[in-house]
CSV table of C-alpha atoms in Angstrom, one decimal:
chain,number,residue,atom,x,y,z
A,1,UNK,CA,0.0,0.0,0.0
A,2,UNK,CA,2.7,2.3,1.4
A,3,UNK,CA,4.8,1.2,-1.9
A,4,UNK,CA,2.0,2.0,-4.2
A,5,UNK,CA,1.8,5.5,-2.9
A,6,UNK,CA,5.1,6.3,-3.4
A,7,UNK,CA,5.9,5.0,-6.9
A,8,UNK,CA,5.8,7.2,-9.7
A,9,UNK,CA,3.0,7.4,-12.5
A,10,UNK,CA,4.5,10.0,-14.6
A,11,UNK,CA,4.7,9.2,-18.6
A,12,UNK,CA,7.7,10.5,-19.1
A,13,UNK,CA,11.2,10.7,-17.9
A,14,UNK,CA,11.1,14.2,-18.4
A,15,UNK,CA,8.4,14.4,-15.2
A,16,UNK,CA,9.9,11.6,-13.1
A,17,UNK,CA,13.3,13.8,-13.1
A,18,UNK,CA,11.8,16.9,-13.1
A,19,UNK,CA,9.7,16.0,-10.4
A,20,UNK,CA,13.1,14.3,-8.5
A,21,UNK,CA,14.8,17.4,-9.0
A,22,UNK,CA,12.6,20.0,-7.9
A,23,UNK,CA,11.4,18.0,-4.7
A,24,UNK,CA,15.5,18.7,-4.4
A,25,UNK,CA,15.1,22.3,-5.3
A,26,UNK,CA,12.3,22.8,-2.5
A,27,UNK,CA,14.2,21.2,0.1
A,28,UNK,CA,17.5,22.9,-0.7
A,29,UNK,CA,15.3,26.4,-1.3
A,30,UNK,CA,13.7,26.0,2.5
A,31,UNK,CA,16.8,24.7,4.3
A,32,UNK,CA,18.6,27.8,3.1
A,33,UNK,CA,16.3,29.8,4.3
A,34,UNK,CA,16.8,29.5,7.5
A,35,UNK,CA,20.8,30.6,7.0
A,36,UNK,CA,21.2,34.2,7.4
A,37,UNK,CA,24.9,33.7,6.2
A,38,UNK,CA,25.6,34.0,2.3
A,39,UNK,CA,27.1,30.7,1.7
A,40,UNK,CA,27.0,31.8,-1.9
A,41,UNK,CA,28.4,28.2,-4.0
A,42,UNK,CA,25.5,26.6,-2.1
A,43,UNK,CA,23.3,28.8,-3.1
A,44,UNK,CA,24.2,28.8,-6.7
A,45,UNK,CA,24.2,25.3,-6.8
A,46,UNK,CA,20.5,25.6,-5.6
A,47,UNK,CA,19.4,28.0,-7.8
A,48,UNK,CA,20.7,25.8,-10.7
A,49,UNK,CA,19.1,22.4,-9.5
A,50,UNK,CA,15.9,24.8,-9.5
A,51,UNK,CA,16.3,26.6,-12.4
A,52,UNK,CA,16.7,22.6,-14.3
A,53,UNK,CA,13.7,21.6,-12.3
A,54,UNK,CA,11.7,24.9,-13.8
A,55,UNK,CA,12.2,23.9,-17.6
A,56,UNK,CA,11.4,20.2,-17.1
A,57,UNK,CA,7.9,21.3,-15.5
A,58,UNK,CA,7.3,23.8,-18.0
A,59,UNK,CA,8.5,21.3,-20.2
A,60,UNK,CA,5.6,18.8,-19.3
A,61,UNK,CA,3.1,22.0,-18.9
A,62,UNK,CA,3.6,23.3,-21.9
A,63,UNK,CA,6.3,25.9,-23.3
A,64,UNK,CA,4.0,27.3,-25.5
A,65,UNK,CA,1.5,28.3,-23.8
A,66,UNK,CA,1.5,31.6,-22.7
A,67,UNK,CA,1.2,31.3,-18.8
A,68,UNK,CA,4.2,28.8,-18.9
A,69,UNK,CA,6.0,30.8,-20.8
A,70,UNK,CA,5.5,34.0,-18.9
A,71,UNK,CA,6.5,32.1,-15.5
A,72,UNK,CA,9.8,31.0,-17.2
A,73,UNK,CA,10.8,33.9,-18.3
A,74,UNK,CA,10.0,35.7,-15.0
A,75,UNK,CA,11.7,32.9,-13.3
A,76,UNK,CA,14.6,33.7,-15.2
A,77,UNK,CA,15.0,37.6,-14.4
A,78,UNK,CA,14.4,36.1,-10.8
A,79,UNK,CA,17.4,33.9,-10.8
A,80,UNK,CA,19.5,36.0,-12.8
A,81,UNK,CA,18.8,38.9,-10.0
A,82,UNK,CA,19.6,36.1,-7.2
A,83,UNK,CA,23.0,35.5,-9.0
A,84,UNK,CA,24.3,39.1,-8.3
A,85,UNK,CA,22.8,38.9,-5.0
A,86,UNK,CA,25.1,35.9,-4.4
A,87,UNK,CA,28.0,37.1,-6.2
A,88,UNK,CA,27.5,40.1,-3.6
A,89,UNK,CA,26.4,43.7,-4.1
A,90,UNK,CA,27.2,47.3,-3.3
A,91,UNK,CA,25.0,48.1,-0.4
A,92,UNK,CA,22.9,50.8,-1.3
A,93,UNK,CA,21.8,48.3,-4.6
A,94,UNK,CA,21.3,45.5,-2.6
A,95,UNK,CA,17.7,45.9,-1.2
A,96,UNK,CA,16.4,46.7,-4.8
A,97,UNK,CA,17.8,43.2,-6.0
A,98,UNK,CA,16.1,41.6,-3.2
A,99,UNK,CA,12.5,43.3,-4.1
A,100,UNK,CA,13.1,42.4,-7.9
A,101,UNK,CA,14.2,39.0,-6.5
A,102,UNK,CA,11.1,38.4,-4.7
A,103,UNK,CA,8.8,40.0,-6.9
A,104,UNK,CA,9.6,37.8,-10.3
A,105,UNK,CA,9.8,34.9,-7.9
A,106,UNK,CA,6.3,35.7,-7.1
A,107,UNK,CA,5.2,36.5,-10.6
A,108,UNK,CA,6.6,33.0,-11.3
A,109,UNK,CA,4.7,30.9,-9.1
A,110,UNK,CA,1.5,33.2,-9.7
A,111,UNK,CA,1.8,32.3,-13.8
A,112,UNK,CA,2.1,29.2,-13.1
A,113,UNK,CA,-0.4,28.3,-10.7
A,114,UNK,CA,-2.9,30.4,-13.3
A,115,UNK,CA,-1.7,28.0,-15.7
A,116,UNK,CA,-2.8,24.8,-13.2
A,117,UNK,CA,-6.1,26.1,-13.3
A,118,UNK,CA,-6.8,25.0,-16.8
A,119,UNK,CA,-5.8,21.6,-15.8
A,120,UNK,CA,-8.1,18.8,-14.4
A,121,UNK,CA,-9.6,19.5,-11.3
A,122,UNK,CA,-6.9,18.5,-9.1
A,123,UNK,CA,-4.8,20.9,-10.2
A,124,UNK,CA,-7.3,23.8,-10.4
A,125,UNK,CA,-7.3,23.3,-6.2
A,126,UNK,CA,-3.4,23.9,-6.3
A,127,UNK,CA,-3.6,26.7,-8.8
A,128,UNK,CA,-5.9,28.2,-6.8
A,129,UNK,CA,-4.1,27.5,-3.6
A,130,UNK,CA,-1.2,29.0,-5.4
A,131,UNK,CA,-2.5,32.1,-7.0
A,132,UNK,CA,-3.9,33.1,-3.7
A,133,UNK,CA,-0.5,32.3,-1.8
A,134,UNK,CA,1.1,35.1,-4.3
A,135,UNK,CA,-1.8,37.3,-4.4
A,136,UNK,CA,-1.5,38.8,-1.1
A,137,UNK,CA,2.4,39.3,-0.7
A,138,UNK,CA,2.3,41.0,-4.1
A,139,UNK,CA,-0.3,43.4,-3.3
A,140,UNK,CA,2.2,43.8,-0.5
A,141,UNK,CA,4.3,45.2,-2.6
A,142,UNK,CA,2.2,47.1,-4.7
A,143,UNK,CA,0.4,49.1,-2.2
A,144,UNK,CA,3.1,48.7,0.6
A,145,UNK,CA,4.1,51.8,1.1
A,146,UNK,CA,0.8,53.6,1.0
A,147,UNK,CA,-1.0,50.7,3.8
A,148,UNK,CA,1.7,50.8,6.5
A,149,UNK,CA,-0.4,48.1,8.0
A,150,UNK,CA,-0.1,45.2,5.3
A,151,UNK,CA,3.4,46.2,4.2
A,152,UNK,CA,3.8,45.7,8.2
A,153,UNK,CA,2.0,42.2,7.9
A,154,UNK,CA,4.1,40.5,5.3
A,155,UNK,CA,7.4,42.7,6.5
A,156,UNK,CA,7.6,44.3,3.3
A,157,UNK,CA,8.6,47.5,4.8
A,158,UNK,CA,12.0,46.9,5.7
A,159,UNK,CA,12.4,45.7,2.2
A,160,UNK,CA,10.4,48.9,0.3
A,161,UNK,CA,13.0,51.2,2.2
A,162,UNK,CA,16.1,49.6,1.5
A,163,UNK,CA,15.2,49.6,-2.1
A,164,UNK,CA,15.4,53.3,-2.0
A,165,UNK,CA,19.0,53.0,-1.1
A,166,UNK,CA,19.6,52.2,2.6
A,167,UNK,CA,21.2,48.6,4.1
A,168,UNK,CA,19.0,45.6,4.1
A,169,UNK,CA,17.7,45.1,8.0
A,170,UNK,CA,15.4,43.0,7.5
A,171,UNK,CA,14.8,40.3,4.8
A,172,UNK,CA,12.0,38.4,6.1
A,173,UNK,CA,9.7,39.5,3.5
A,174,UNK,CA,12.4,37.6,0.9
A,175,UNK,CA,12.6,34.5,3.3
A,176,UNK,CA,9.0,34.1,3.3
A,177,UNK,CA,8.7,34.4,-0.9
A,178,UNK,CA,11.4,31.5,-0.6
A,179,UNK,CA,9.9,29.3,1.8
A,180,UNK,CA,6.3,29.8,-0.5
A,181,UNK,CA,8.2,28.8,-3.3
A,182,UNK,CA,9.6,26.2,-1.7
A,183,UNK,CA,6.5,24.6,-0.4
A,184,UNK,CA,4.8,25.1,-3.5
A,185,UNK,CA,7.4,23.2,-5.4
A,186,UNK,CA,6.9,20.2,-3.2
A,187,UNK,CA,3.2,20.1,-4.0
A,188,UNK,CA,4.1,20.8,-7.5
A,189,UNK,CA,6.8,17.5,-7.4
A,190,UNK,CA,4.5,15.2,-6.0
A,191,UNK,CA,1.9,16.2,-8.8
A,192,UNK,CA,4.4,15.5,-11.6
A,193,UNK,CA,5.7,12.3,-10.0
A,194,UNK,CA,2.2,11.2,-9.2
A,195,UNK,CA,1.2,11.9,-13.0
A,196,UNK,CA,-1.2,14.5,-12.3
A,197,UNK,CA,0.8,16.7,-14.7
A,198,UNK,CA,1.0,15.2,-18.1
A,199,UNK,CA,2.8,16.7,-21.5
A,200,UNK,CA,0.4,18.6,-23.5
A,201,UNK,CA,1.4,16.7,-26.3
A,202,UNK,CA,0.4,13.8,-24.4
A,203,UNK,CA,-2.1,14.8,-22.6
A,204,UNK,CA,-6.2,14.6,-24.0
C-alpha cells in the first residue's frame, strides 16, 4: 500500500526527473532559508538544480503556452537577480535586488499556478491554492508603502526602504517568498511524479 503511494506514475522521464529534481530544489530552497549567512556556491548550486527543475515542469506543462512561458521567463529575471545577489552587491543596490528578487519569484509561481487552473480539477485546487499564496504578498508590494499596515504584515517595509537606497535590515519579507516557493514546489513534485501533470502533447 505504502509502496503503491510512493511509486511514480509519470509518462515520461522528463516528469519523473523533473519531479526528482525539484522535490530537491524545494528542500535545498527551504533549508537555506533558515541561514542568514551567504554561503553563496551553495546557493548557486540551488538556484541551478531549480532553475533545471523549472524547464522540465514547463517542459511537461507546456512551453507554448503563454502562462508557462511567462512564468519562465519571470523565473529567469528572478534567478539572474539572485546570482548578483550571491555574487555580492554594493550596499545601497542591494535591497532593490532583493525586491526584484522576490517579486519575479512571485510572478513565477503566480503564472504558473494560473496556468494549473486550466488543468483537471486536481490541479485547479493547487492553482488556486497558489494564485492566492502570491496574491497577497504582491499586493504587498504594490500598495506597501501607501498601507503601512499590510506592508507591516508581510514585512515588506523593511524591504520597500532599502530599495530606496539604505542597508537591508530585515529580509523576512524575501525568506518568506522563498519558503512559499519552496512549499509550493513540493506540491508541485508530487503532482508530476504522481502523473497529475502530463505533457500537453500527451495529454487529451
Amino acid at each position: 500500500m505504502s509502496t503503491s503511494l510512493l511509486a511514480s506514475r509519470a509518462d515520461s522521464l522528463n516528469a519523473k526527473v523533473g519531479a526528482v529534481s525539484l522535490a530537491a530544489a524545494a528542500f535545498l530552497t527551504l533549508l537555506l532559508s533558515h541561514f542568514p549567512e551567504p554561503l553563496a556556491p551553495l546557493r548557486l548550486m540551488t538556484l541551478a538544480v531549480t532553475a533545471f527543475a523549472a524547464w522540465a515542469f514547463c517542459d511537461e506543462m507546456g512551453l507554448r503556452k503563454p502562462l508557462n512561458r511567462a512564468g519562465f521567463v519571470f523565473f529567469a529575471i528572478a534567478a539572474a537577480t539572485k546570482v548578483q545577489i550571491a555574487l555580492g552587491l554594493a550596499e545601497r543596490f542591494a535591497g532593490r535586488y532583493y525586491l526584484l528578487y522576490a517579486a519575479f519569484l512571485l510572478l513565477a509561481m503566480l503564472s504558473w499556478s494560473m496556468a494549473l487552473l486550466h488543468r483537471q480539477r486536481t490541479l485547479k485546487v493547487v492553482g488556486a491554492v497558489g494564485v492566492l499564496a502570491t496574491l497577497a504578498p504582491i499586493a504587498a508590494i504594490v500598495i506597501g508603502h501607501l498601507a503601512v499596515g499590510l506592508g507591516a504584515a508581510f514585512g515588506v517595509g523593511a524591504l520597500l526602504s532599502a530599495a530606496e537606497g539604505g542597508a537591508p535590515s530585515d529580509l523576512g519579507f524575501v525568506t518568506l517568498v522563498e519558503r512559499t516557493f519552496g512549499l509550493w514546489a513540493y506540491v508541485v513534485a508530487w503532482l508530476l511524479w504522481r502523473g497529475h501533470i502530463k505533457s500537453a502533447t500527451r495529454s487529451p
